mmCIF file of C-alpha atoms in Angstrom:
data_model
loop_
_atom_site.group_PDB
_atom_site.id
_atom_site.type_symbol
_atom_site.label_atom_id
_atom_site.label_comp_id
_atom_site.label_asym_id
_atom_site.label_seq_id
_atom_site.Cartn_x
_atom_site.Cartn_y
_atom_site.Cartn_z
ATOM 1 C CA GLU A 13 -168.609 -154.555 53.446
ATOM 2 C CA THR A 14 -167.596 -157.228 50.802
ATOM 3 C CA GLY A 15 -169.438 -156.761 47.473
ATOM 4 C CA VAL A 16 -170.879 -159.607 45.231
ATOM 5 C CA THR A 17 -168.055 -161.881 44.002
ATOM 6 C CA GLN A 18 -168.178 -164.440 41.266
ATOM 7 C CA SER A 19 -165.938 -167.265 40.233
ATOM 8 C CA PRO A 20 -164.327 -168.128 37.742
ATOM 9 C CA THR A 21 -163.974 -165.026 35.773
ATOM 10 C CA HIS A 22 -163.765 -166.929 32.429
ATOM 11 C CA LEU A 23 -164.475 -170.403 31.345
ATOM 12 C CA ILE A 24 -164.227 -172.316 28.204
ATOM 13 C CA LYS A 25 -166.191 -175.608 27.608
ATOM 14 C CA THR A 26 -167.163 -177.767 24.853
ATOM 15 C CA ARG A 27 -170.621 -178.674 23.796
ATOM 16 C CA GLY A 28 -172.228 -181.449 25.979
ATOM 17 C CA GLN A 29 -170.127 -180.783 28.985
ATOM 18 C CA GLN A 30 -171.471 -179.615 32.419
ATOM 19 C CA VAL A 31 -170.371 -176.178 34.238
ATOM 20 C CA THR A 32 -170.741 -174.812 37.639
ATOM 21 C CA LEU A 33 -170.582 -171.180 38.382
ATOM 22 C CA ARG A 34 -170.326 -169.584 41.831
ATOM 23 C CA CYS A 35 -171.501 -166.550 43.557
ATOM 24 C CA SER A 36 -170.897 -165.071 47.027
ATOM 25 C CA SER A 37 -173.547 -162.509 47.941
ATOM 26 C CA GLN A 38 -173.063 -159.320 49.736
ATOM 27 C CA SER A 39 -172.980 -159.499 53.433
ATOM 28 C CA GLY A 40 -176.430 -159.387 54.894
ATOM 29 C CA HIS A 41 -178.137 -160.378 51.712
ATOM 30 C CA ASN A 42 -180.216 -163.516 51.668
ATOM 31 C CA THR A 43 -181.469 -163.291 48.098
ATOM 32 C CA VAL A 44 -179.343 -164.251 45.063
ATOM 33 C CA SER A 45 -180.650 -164.028 41.317
ATOM 34 C CA TRP A 46 -178.930 -165.147 38.290
ATOM 35 C CA TYR A 47 -179.014 -163.722 34.922
ATOM 36 C CA GLN A 48 -177.779 -164.662 31.529
ATOM 37 C CA GLN A 49 -176.421 -161.864 29.064
ATOM 38 C CA ALA A 50 -175.923 -162.716 25.562
ATOM 39 C CA LEU A 51 -173.577 -160.325 23.501
ATOM 40 C CA GLY A 52 -175.327 -157.043 22.732
ATOM 41 C CA GLN A 53 -178.448 -158.117 24.826
ATOM 42 C CA GLY A 54 -179.726 -157.009 28.206
ATOM 43 C CA PRO A 55 -179.590 -159.619 31.047
ATOM 44 C CA GLN A 56 -182.239 -162.348 31.265
ATOM 45 C CA PHE A 57 -183.493 -163.692 34.477
ATOM 46 C CA ILE A 58 -182.776 -167.265 35.030
ATOM 47 C CA PHE A 59 -183.882 -167.857 38.545
ATOM 48 C CA GLN A 60 -183.814 -166.559 42.213
ATOM 49 C CA TYR A 61 -182.820 -168.120 45.414
ATOM 50 C CA TYR A 62 -184.317 -166.859 48.719
ATOM 51 C CA ARG A 63 -183.167 -168.533 51.972
ATOM 52 C CA GLU A 64 -182.071 -171.525 50.240
ATOM 53 C CA GLU A 65 -185.232 -172.105 48.243
ATOM 54 C CA GLU A 66 -185.700 -171.320 44.555
ATOM 55 C CA ASN A 67 -188.155 -168.375 44.395
ATOM 56 C CA GLY A 68 -189.023 -167.950 40.873
ATOM 57 C CA ARG A 69 -187.795 -169.002 37.476
ATOM 58 C CA GLY A 70 -187.454 -167.422 34.102
ATOM 59 C CA ASN A 71 -187.819 -169.144 30.791
ATOM 60 C CA PHE A 72 -184.944 -171.444 30.959
ATOM 61 C CA PRO A 73 -184.803 -175.219 30.544
ATOM 62 C CA PRO A 74 -184.387 -177.544 33.418
ATOM 63 C CA ARG A 75 -180.750 -178.215 32.510
ATOM 64 C CA PHE A 76 -180.203 -174.757 34.205
ATOM 65 C CA SER A 77 -180.247 -175.513 37.823
ATOM 66 C CA GLY A 78 -179.039 -173.940 41.021
ATOM 67 C CA LEU A 79 -178.306 -174.132 44.841
ATOM 68 C CA GLN A 80 -178.192 -171.761 47.621
ATOM 69 C CA PHE A 81 -176.087 -172.585 50.734
ATOM 70 C CA PRO A 82 -176.789 -171.658 54.332
ATOM 71 C CA ASN A 83 -174.331 -168.707 54.045
ATOM 72 C CA TYR A 84 -176.478 -167.472 51.115
ATOM 73 C CA SER A 85 -173.797 -168.064 48.626
ATOM 74 C CA SER A 86 -175.157 -169.771 45.421
ATOM 75 C CA GLU A 87 -174.279 -172.037 42.343
ATOM 76 C CA LEU A 88 -175.532 -172.096 38.861
ATOM 77 C CA ASN A 89 -175.161 -175.449 37.139
ATOM 78 C CA VAL A 90 -175.755 -175.977 33.450
ATOM 79 C CA ASN A 91 -175.796 -179.482 32.091
ATOM 80 C CA ALA A 92 -175.429 -180.656 28.267
ATOM 81 C CA LEU A 93 -173.907 -177.274 27.330
ATOM 82 C CA GLU A 94 -175.117 -175.939 23.945
ATOM 83 C CA LEU A 95 -173.305 -173.270 21.816
ATOM 84 C CA ASP A 96 -176.066 -170.716 22.765
ATOM 85 C CA ASP A 97 -175.108 -170.983 26.231
ATOM 86 C CA SER A 98 -172.117 -168.984 25.557
ATOM 87 C CA ALA A 99 -172.803 -165.536 27.544
ATOM 88 C CA LEU A 100 -171.859 -163.471 30.613
ATOM 89 C CA TYR A 101 -173.542 -164.997 33.580
ATOM 90 C CA LEU A 102 -174.387 -162.410 36.263
ATOM 91 C CA CYS A 103 -175.440 -162.940 39.807
ATOM 92 C CA ALA A 104 -177.139 -160.256 41.988
ATOM 93 C CA SER A 105 -177.900 -160.184 45.642
ATOM 94 C CA SER A 106 -180.393 -158.252 47.626
ATOM 95 C CA PRO A 107 -181.658 -158.150 51.266
ATOM 96 C CA GLY A 108 -184.736 -159.930 50.185
ATOM 97 C CA GLY A 109 -188.588 -158.969 50.802
ATOM 98 C CA GLN A 110 -190.000 -156.034 48.992
ATOM 99 C CA LEU A 111 -188.092 -154.148 46.331
ATOM 100 C CA HIS A 112 -184.696 -153.344 47.319
ATOM 101 C CA GLU A 113 -181.465 -152.199 45.659
ATOM 102 C CA GLN A 114 -180.060 -155.242 43.910
ATOM 103 C CA PHE A 115 -176.199 -155.368 43.568
ATOM 104 C CA PHE A 116 -174.448 -157.370 40.770
ATOM 105 C CA GLY A 117 -171.210 -159.209 40.576
ATOM 106 C CA PRO A 118 -168.611 -158.919 37.780
ATOM 107 C CA GLY A 119 -169.797 -161.890 36.063
ATOM 108 C CA THR A 120 -168.373 -165.159 34.487
ATOM 109 C CA ARG A 121 -167.782 -165.204 30.775
ATOM 110 C CA LEU A 122 -168.726 -168.717 29.513
ATOM 111 C CA THR A 123 -167.616 -169.732 25.982
ATOM 112 C CA VAL A 124 -168.966 -173.030 24.628
ATOM 113 C CA LEU A 125 -167.012 -174.333 21.667
ATOM 114 C CA SER B 26 -191.193 -157.496 20.719
ATOM 115 C CA GLN B 27 -189.288 -156.299 23.740
ATOM 116 C CA GLU B 28 -191.374 -155.683 26.998
ATOM 117 C CA LEU B 29 -188.798 -152.959 27.933
ATOM 118 C CA GLU B 30 -187.563 -150.704 25.136
ATOM 119 C CA GLN B 31 -184.627 -148.277 25.434
ATOM 120 C CA SER B 32 -183.873 -145.392 23.247
ATOM 121 C CA PRO B 33 -181.759 -144.423 21.652
ATOM 122 C CA GLN B 34 -179.833 -147.713 21.143
ATOM 123 C CA SER B 35 -176.637 -145.740 20.929
ATOM 124 C CA LEU B 36 -175.604 -142.122 21.659
ATOM 125 C CA ILE B 37 -172.625 -140.213 20.711
ATOM 126 C CA VAL B 38 -172.265 -136.843 22.661
ATOM 127 C CA GLN B 39 -169.684 -134.205 23.045
ATOM 128 C CA GLU B 40 -168.177 -133.791 26.398
ATOM 129 C CA GLY B 41 -170.011 -131.179 28.442
ATOM 130 C CA LYS B 42 -173.285 -131.624 26.739
ATOM 131 C CA ASN B 43 -176.693 -132.943 28.280
ATOM 132 C CA LEU B 44 -178.384 -136.237 27.306
ATOM 133 C CA THR B 45 -181.294 -138.218 27.860
ATOM 134 C CA ILE B 46 -181.950 -141.959 27.644
ATOM 135 C CA ASN B 47 -185.470 -143.340 27.727
ATOM 136 C CA CYS B 48 -187.036 -146.707 28.906
ATOM 137 C CA THR B 49 -190.383 -147.393 27.923
ATOM 138 C CA SER B 50 -192.551 -150.412 29.154
ATOM 139 C CA SER B 51 -195.447 -152.344 27.591
ATOM 140 C CA LYS B 52 -196.656 -153.236 31.053
ATOM 141 C CA THR B 53 -196.905 -151.455 34.430
ATOM 142 C CA LEU B 54 -193.759 -150.706 36.062
ATOM 143 C CA TYR B 55 -193.723 -151.684 39.662
ATOM 144 C CA GLY B 56 -190.079 -150.953 40.155
ATOM 145 C CA LEU B 57 -187.410 -149.426 37.836
ATOM 146 C CA TYR B 58 -183.798 -149.809 38.223
ATOM 147 C CA TRP B 59 -180.973 -148.059 36.240
ATOM 148 C CA TYR B 60 -177.582 -149.702 35.862
ATOM 149 C CA LYS B 61 -174.297 -148.773 34.058
ATOM 150 C CA GLN B 62 -172.289 -151.461 32.536
ATOM 151 C CA LYS B 63 -168.676 -151.320 31.017
ATOM 152 C CA TYR B 64 -168.342 -153.665 28.161
ATOM 153 C CA GLY B 65 -168.120 -157.276 29.416
ATOM 154 C CA GLU B 66 -168.313 -156.344 33.021
ATOM 155 C CA GLY B 67 -170.813 -156.417 35.769
ATOM 156 C CA LEU B 68 -173.618 -153.891 36.287
ATOM 157 C CA ILE B 69 -173.230 -150.883 38.579
ATOM 158 C CA PHE B 70 -176.225 -149.898 40.437
ATOM 159 C CA LEU B 71 -177.320 -146.241 39.795
ATOM 160 C CA MET B 72 -180.834 -145.639 40.984
ATOM 161 C CA MET B 73 -184.057 -147.472 41.820
ATOM 162 C CA LEU B 74 -187.447 -145.841 41.404
ATOM 163 C CA GLN B 75 -190.694 -147.083 42.756
ATOM 164 C CA LYS B 76 -193.460 -144.567 42.848
ATOM 165 C CA GLY B 77 -194.912 -142.685 39.935
ATOM 166 C CA GLY B 78 -193.519 -139.128 39.722
ATOM 167 C CA GLU B 79 -190.424 -140.143 41.793
ATOM 168 C CA GLU B 80 -187.226 -138.390 40.819
ATOM 169 C CA LYS B 81 -183.737 -139.278 42.151
ATOM 170 C CA SER B 82 -180.274 -137.730 41.456
ATOM 171 C CA HIS B 83 -176.852 -138.707 42.046
ATOM 172 C CA GLU B 84 -174.070 -136.459 41.241
ATOM 173 C CA LYS B 85 -174.756 -135.318 37.534
ATOM 174 C CA ILE B 86 -177.310 -138.210 36.858
ATOM 175 C CA THR B 87 -181.126 -137.728 37.296
ATOM 176 C CA ALA B 88 -183.733 -140.392 36.831
ATOM 177 C CA LYS B 89 -187.542 -139.995 36.700
ATOM 178 C CA LEU B 90 -190.428 -142.435 36.685
ATOM 179 C CA ASP B 91 -193.636 -141.611 34.852
ATOM 180 C CA GLU B 92 -195.943 -144.270 36.074
ATOM 181 C CA LYS B 93 -198.849 -143.171 33.816
ATOM 182 C CA LYS B 94 -196.655 -143.371 30.705
ATOM 183 C CA GLN B 95 -195.007 -146.466 31.865
ATOM 184 C CA GLN B 96 -191.683 -144.778 31.135
ATOM 185 C CA SER B 97 -188.618 -143.704 32.853
ATOM 186 C CA SER B 98 -185.830 -141.323 31.664
ATOM 187 C CA LEU B 99 -182.252 -140.902 32.612
ATOM 188 C CA HIS B 100 -180.623 -137.499 32.213
ATOM 189 C CA ILE B 101 -177.039 -136.754 32.415
ATOM 190 C CA THR B 102 -175.967 -133.114 32.821
ATOM 191 C CA ALA B 103 -172.540 -131.921 31.504
ATOM 192 C CA SER B 104 -171.396 -135.242 30.426
ATOM 193 C CA GLN B 105 -167.915 -136.523 31.092
ATOM 194 C CA PRO B 106 -165.661 -139.261 29.825
ATOM 195 C CA SER B 107 -166.451 -141.279 32.888
ATOM 196 C CA HIS B 108 -170.035 -141.458 31.911
ATOM 197 C CA ALA B 109 -169.377 -143.594 28.777
ATOM 198 C CA GLY B 110 -170.583 -147.053 28.872
ATOM 199 C CA ILE B 111 -173.866 -149.117 28.417
ATOM 200 C CA TYR B 112 -176.971 -147.973 30.371
ATOM 201 C CA LEU B 113 -179.453 -150.599 31.247
ATOM 202 C CA CYS B 114 -182.856 -150.280 32.672
ATOM 203 C CA GLY B 115 -184.418 -153.087 34.484
ATOM 204 C CA ALA B 116 -187.968 -153.459 35.808
ATOM 205 C CA ASP B 117 -190.354 -155.418 37.965
ATOM 206 C CA LEU B 118 -193.147 -156.039 35.398
ATOM 207 C CA ALA B 119 -195.206 -158.422 37.473
ATOM 208 C CA ASN B 120 -195.261 -156.785 40.799
ATOM 209 C CA PHE B 121 -193.239 -159.588 42.248
ATOM 210 C CA GLY B 122 -191.791 -157.224 44.731
ATOM 211 C CA ASN B 123 -188.677 -159.159 44.884
ATOM 212 C CA GLU B 124 -186.410 -157.927 42.148
ATOM 213 C CA LYS B 125 -187.025 -160.440 39.393
ATOM 214 C CA LEU B 126 -186.056 -158.022 36.647
ATOM 215 C CA THR B 127 -186.796 -157.860 33.036
ATOM 216 C CA PHE B 128 -184.071 -155.756 31.265
ATOM 217 C CA GLY B 129 -184.072 -153.490 28.124
ATOM 218 C CA THR B 130 -181.359 -154.034 25.613
ATOM 219 C CA GLY B 131 -179.327 -151.124 26.777
ATOM 220 C CA THR B 132 -178.075 -147.731 25.352
ATOM 221 C CA ARG B 133 -174.453 -147.506 24.454
ATOM 222 C CA LEU B 134 -173.103 -144.095 25.330
ATOM 223 C CA THR B 135 -169.897 -142.665 23.936
ATOM 224 C CA ILE B 136 -168.504 -139.318 25.031
ATOM 225 C CA ILE B 137 -166.257 -137.619 22.552
ATOM 226 C CA PRO B 138 -163.915 -134.802 23.462
#
């Protein structure tokens, strides 16, 4: 059984650019959630996708957007990057429905200069 | 203020000693997750608790959920160097039932020989 994978591992962008991060969910999982973790903080919920539809969003501006594909993999897109977007971006997958164990990927470290 | 408070923020424990980490919520806990994180890496799932009074154990780690107190504790018995890392609690605070988690800021555990 393959776990949650994310790409790329690290990324350096400049302010104003756009970035796309990718996540492959664990086999059998149809729900993907994205979190942003700033240095020294706990992860903050960005949004969740369930069966290709957005299923809830945290307190993040519209320049954070996402997609989920038929194979349940997902993308996180961030437009007009700001310095404060520098963080570890984590995705987590779960089987969906009521509370289940949620498994996280290794994360993508984004640095905005 | 944080909806989910962890204490202590950091802990230095001699190898072989027991320790407890607490996670206290300002809201009702509908599901409580414990994760471990090595610096800058993804979150490793430890345990999920759903019902008041529930207690789960895995190897030398035990977690309990006190629903009335809106609190969970994580107890490590006979600590080992492999237990070092950042422990994060995450919770469903709105009864979404679909793992949109709010996290605490983490407890950094250091094990000294």
